[in-house]
Short mmCIF file of C-alpha atoms in Angstrom, two decimals:
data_model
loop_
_atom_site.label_atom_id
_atom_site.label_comp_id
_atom_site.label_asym_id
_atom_site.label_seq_id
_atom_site.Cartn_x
_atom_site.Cartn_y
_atom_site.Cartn_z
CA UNK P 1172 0.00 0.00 0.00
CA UNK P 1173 2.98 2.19 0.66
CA UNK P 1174 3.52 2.40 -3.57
CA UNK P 1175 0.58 3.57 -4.02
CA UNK P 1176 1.74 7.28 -4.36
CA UNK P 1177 4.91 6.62 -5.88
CA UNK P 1178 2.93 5.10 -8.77
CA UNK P 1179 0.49 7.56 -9.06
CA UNK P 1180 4.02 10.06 -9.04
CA UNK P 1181 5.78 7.91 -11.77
CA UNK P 1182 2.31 8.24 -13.66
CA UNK P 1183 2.13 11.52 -13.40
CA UNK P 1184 5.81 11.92 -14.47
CA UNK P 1185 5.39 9.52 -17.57
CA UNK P 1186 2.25 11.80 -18.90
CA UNK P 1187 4.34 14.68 -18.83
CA UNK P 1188 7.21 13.29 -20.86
CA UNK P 1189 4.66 11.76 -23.26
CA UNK P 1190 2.69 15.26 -23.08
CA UNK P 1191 5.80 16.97 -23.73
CA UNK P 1192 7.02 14.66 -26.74
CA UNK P 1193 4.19 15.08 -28.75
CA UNK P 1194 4.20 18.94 -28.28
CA UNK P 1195 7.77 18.74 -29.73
CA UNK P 1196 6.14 16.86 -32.45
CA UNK P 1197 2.96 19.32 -33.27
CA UNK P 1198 5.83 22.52 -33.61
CA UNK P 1199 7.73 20.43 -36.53
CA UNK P 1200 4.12 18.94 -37.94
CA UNK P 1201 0.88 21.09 -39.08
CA UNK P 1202 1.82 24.02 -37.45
CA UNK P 1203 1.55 27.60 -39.63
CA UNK P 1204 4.52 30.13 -39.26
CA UNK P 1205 2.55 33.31 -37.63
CA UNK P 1206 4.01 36.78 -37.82
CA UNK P 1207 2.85 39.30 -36.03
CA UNK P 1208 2.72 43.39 -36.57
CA UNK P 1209 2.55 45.75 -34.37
CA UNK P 1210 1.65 49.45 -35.10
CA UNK P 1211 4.61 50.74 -35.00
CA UNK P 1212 5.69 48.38 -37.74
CA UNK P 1213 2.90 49.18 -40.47
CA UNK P 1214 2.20 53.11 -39.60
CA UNK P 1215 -1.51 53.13 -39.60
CA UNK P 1216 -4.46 53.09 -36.99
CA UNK P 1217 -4.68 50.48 -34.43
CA UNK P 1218 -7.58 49.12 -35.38
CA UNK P 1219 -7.59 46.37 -38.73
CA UNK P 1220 -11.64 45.81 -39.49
CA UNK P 1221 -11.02 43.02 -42.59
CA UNK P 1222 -8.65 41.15 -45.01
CA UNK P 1223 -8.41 40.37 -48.42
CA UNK P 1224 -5.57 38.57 -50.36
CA UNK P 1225 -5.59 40.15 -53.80
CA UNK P 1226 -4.79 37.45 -57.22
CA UNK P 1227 -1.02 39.48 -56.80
CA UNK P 1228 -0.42 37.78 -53.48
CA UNK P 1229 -0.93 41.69 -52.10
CA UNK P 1230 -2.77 41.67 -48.73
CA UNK P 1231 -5.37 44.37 -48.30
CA UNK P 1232 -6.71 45.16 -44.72
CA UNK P 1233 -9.93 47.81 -43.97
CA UNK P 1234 -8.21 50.19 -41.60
CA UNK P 1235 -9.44 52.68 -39.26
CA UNK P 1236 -6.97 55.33 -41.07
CA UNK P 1237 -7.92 53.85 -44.62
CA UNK P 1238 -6.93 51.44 -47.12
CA UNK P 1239 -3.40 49.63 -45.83
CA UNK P 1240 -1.49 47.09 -48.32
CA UNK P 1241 1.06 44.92 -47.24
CA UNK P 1242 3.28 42.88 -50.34
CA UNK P 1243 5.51 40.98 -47.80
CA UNK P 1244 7.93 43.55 -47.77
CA UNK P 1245 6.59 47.06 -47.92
CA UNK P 1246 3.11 48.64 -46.01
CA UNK P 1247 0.89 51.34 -47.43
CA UNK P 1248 -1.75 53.37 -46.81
CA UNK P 1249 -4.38 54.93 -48.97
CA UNK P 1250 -6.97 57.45 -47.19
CA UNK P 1251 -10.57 57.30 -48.48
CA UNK P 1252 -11.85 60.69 -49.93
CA UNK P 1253 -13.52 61.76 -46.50
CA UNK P 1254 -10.47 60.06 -44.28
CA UNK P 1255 -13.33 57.57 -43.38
CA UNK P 1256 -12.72 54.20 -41.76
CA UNK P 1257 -12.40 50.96 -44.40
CA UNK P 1258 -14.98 48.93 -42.67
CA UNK P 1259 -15.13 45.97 -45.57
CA UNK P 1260 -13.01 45.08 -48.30
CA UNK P 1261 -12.80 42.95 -51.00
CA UNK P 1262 -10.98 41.70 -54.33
CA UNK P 1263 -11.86 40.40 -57.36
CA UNK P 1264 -9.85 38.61 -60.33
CA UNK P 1265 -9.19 41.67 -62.03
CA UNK P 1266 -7.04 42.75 -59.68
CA UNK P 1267 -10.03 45.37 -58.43
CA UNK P 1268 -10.07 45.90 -54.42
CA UNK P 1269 -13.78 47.03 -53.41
CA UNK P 1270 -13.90 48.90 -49.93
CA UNK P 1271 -16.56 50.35 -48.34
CA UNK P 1272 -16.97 52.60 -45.13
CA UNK P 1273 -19.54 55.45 -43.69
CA UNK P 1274 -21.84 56.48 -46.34
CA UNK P 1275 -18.97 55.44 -49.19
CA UNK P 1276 -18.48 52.38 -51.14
CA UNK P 1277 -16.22 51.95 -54.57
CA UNK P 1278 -13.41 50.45 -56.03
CA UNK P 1279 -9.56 50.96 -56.12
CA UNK P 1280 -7.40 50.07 -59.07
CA UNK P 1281 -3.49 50.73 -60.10
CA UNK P 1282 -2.58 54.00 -61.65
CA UNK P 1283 0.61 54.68 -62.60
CA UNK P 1284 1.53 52.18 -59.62
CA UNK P 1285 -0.18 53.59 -57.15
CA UNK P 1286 -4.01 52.47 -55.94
CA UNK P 1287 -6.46 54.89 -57.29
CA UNK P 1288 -10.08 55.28 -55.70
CA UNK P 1289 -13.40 55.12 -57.74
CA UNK P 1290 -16.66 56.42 -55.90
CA UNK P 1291 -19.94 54.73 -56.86
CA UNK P 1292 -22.25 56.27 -54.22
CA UNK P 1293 -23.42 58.42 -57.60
CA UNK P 1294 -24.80 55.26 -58.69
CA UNK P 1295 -27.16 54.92 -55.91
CA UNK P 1296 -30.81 55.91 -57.00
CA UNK P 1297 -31.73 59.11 -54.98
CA UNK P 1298 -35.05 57.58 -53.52
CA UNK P 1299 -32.22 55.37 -51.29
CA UNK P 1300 -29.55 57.84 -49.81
CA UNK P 1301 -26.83 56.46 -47.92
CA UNK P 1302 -26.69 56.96 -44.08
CA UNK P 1303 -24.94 53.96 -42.97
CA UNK P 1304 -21.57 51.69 -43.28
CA UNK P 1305 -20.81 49.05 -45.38
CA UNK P 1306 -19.50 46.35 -43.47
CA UNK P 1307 -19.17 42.93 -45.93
CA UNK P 1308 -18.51 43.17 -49.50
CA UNK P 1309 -18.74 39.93 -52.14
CA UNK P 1310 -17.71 39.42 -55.30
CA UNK P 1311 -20.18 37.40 -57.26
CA UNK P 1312 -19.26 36.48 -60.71
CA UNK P 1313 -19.78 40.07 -62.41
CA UNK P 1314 -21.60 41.68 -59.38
CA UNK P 1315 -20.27 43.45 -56.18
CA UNK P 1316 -22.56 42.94 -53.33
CA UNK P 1317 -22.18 45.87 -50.73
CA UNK P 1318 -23.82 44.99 -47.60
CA UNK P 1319 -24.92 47.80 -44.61
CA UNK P 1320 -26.82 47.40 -41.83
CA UNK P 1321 -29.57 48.98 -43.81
CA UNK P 1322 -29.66 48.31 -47.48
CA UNK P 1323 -28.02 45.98 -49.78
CA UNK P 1324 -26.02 47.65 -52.83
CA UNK P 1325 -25.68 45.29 -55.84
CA UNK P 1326 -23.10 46.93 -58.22
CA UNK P 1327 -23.17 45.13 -61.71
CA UNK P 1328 -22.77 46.72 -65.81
CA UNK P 1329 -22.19 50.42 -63.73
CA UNK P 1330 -25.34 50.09 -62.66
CA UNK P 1331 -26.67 49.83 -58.84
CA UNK P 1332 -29.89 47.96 -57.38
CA UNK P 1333 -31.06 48.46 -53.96
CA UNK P 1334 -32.23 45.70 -51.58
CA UNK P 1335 -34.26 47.09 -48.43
CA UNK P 1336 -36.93 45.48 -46.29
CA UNK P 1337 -38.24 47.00 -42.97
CA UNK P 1338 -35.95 45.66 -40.69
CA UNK P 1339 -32.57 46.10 -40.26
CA UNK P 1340 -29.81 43.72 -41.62
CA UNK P 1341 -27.65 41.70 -39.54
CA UNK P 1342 -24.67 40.45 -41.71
CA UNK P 1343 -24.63 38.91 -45.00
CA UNK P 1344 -23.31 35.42 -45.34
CA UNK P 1345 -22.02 33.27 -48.59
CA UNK P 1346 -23.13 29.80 -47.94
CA UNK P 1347 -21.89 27.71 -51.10
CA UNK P 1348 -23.33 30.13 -54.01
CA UNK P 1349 -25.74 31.32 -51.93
CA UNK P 1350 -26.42 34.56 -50.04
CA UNK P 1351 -27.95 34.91 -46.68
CA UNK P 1352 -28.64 37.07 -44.39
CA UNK P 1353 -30.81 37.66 -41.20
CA UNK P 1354 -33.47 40.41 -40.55
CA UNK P 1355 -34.04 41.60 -36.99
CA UNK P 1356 -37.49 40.55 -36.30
CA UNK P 1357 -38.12 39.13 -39.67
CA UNK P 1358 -35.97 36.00 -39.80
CA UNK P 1359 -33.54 34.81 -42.30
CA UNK P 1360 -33.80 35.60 -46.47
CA UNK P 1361 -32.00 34.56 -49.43
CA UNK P 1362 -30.50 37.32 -51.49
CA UNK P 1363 -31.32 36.30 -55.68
CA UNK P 1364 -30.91 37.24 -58.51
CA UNK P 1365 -33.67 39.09 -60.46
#
């Protein structure tokens, strides 16, 4: 009876080892390289709101001072025309990046090597001003879906439909090739195409 511990001691001692051996294993095995940034690396505001990996290998990040690009070498930032916060972003196989922030939505494209911005809040009907922010973007075959917490902007042939219902939005989610999204007090509806 007097082993009793000690076993329980050399048990304990053999799951750490084991424990400890297969951690060794998982950092060699499965196990993505992660770099960090901190502000003071990449020069914009502290706050990154979403991501998109453009068909260059670019990253693109919705930042609270604008537009931010990172190639794996260099950062950059690009300030909307109002200095406005990049809520969404997104990019398409053109090489387009679509961003969209408080009561502005549009498109970016090189010029000259540099990102150039394209409004299309002129494309919105006048019945359906914009008072809100556009916080998911998707890039469906030739149309842009711009998503607020209000209305849903369908950009396709420079053209721009409006989705509203009386409720508000919640967000807007791809499921396969379809679009969802759920209405406060109204349930859940599929976004099609007309």
């Amino acid at each position: 009876m007097s082993n009793g511990p000690f076993k329980y001691f050399i048990f304990l001692i053999f799951c750490f080892v084991s424990v400890s051996a297969l951690a060794d294993d998982i950092k060699s095995i499965g196990v993505p390289y992660i770099q960090n940034y901190p502000k003071s690396v990449y020069l914009s505001g502290n706050q990154n709101w979403s991501i998109a990996k453009g068909k260059n290998g670019i990253m693109y990040f919705g930042n609270t001072q604008g537009l931010l690009t990172y190639d794996g070498k260099y950062w950059q930032q690009y300030e909307m025309p109002n200095r406005q916060i990049v809520r969404s972003v997104a990019t398409d196989d053109n090489g387009i990046i679509y961003t969209g922030s408080f009561g502005e939505f549009g498109y970016w494209k090189i010029d000259h090597k540099r990102l150039k911005y394209t409004s299309l809040i002129n494309l919105i009907p006048k019945e359906h001003k914009m008072t809100d922010e556009i916080w998911k973007i998707y890039v469906d075959g030739k149309r842009i879906i711009f998503q607020s917490f209000s209305s849903i902007y369908i950009y396709n042939d420079q053209k721009i439909n409006v989705v509203k219902i009386p409720a508000f939005f919640l967000f807007l989610h791809k499921v396969d090739k379809r679009f969802i999204i759920e209405a406060l007090g109204k349930g859940l509806f599929e976004l099609t195409e007309r």
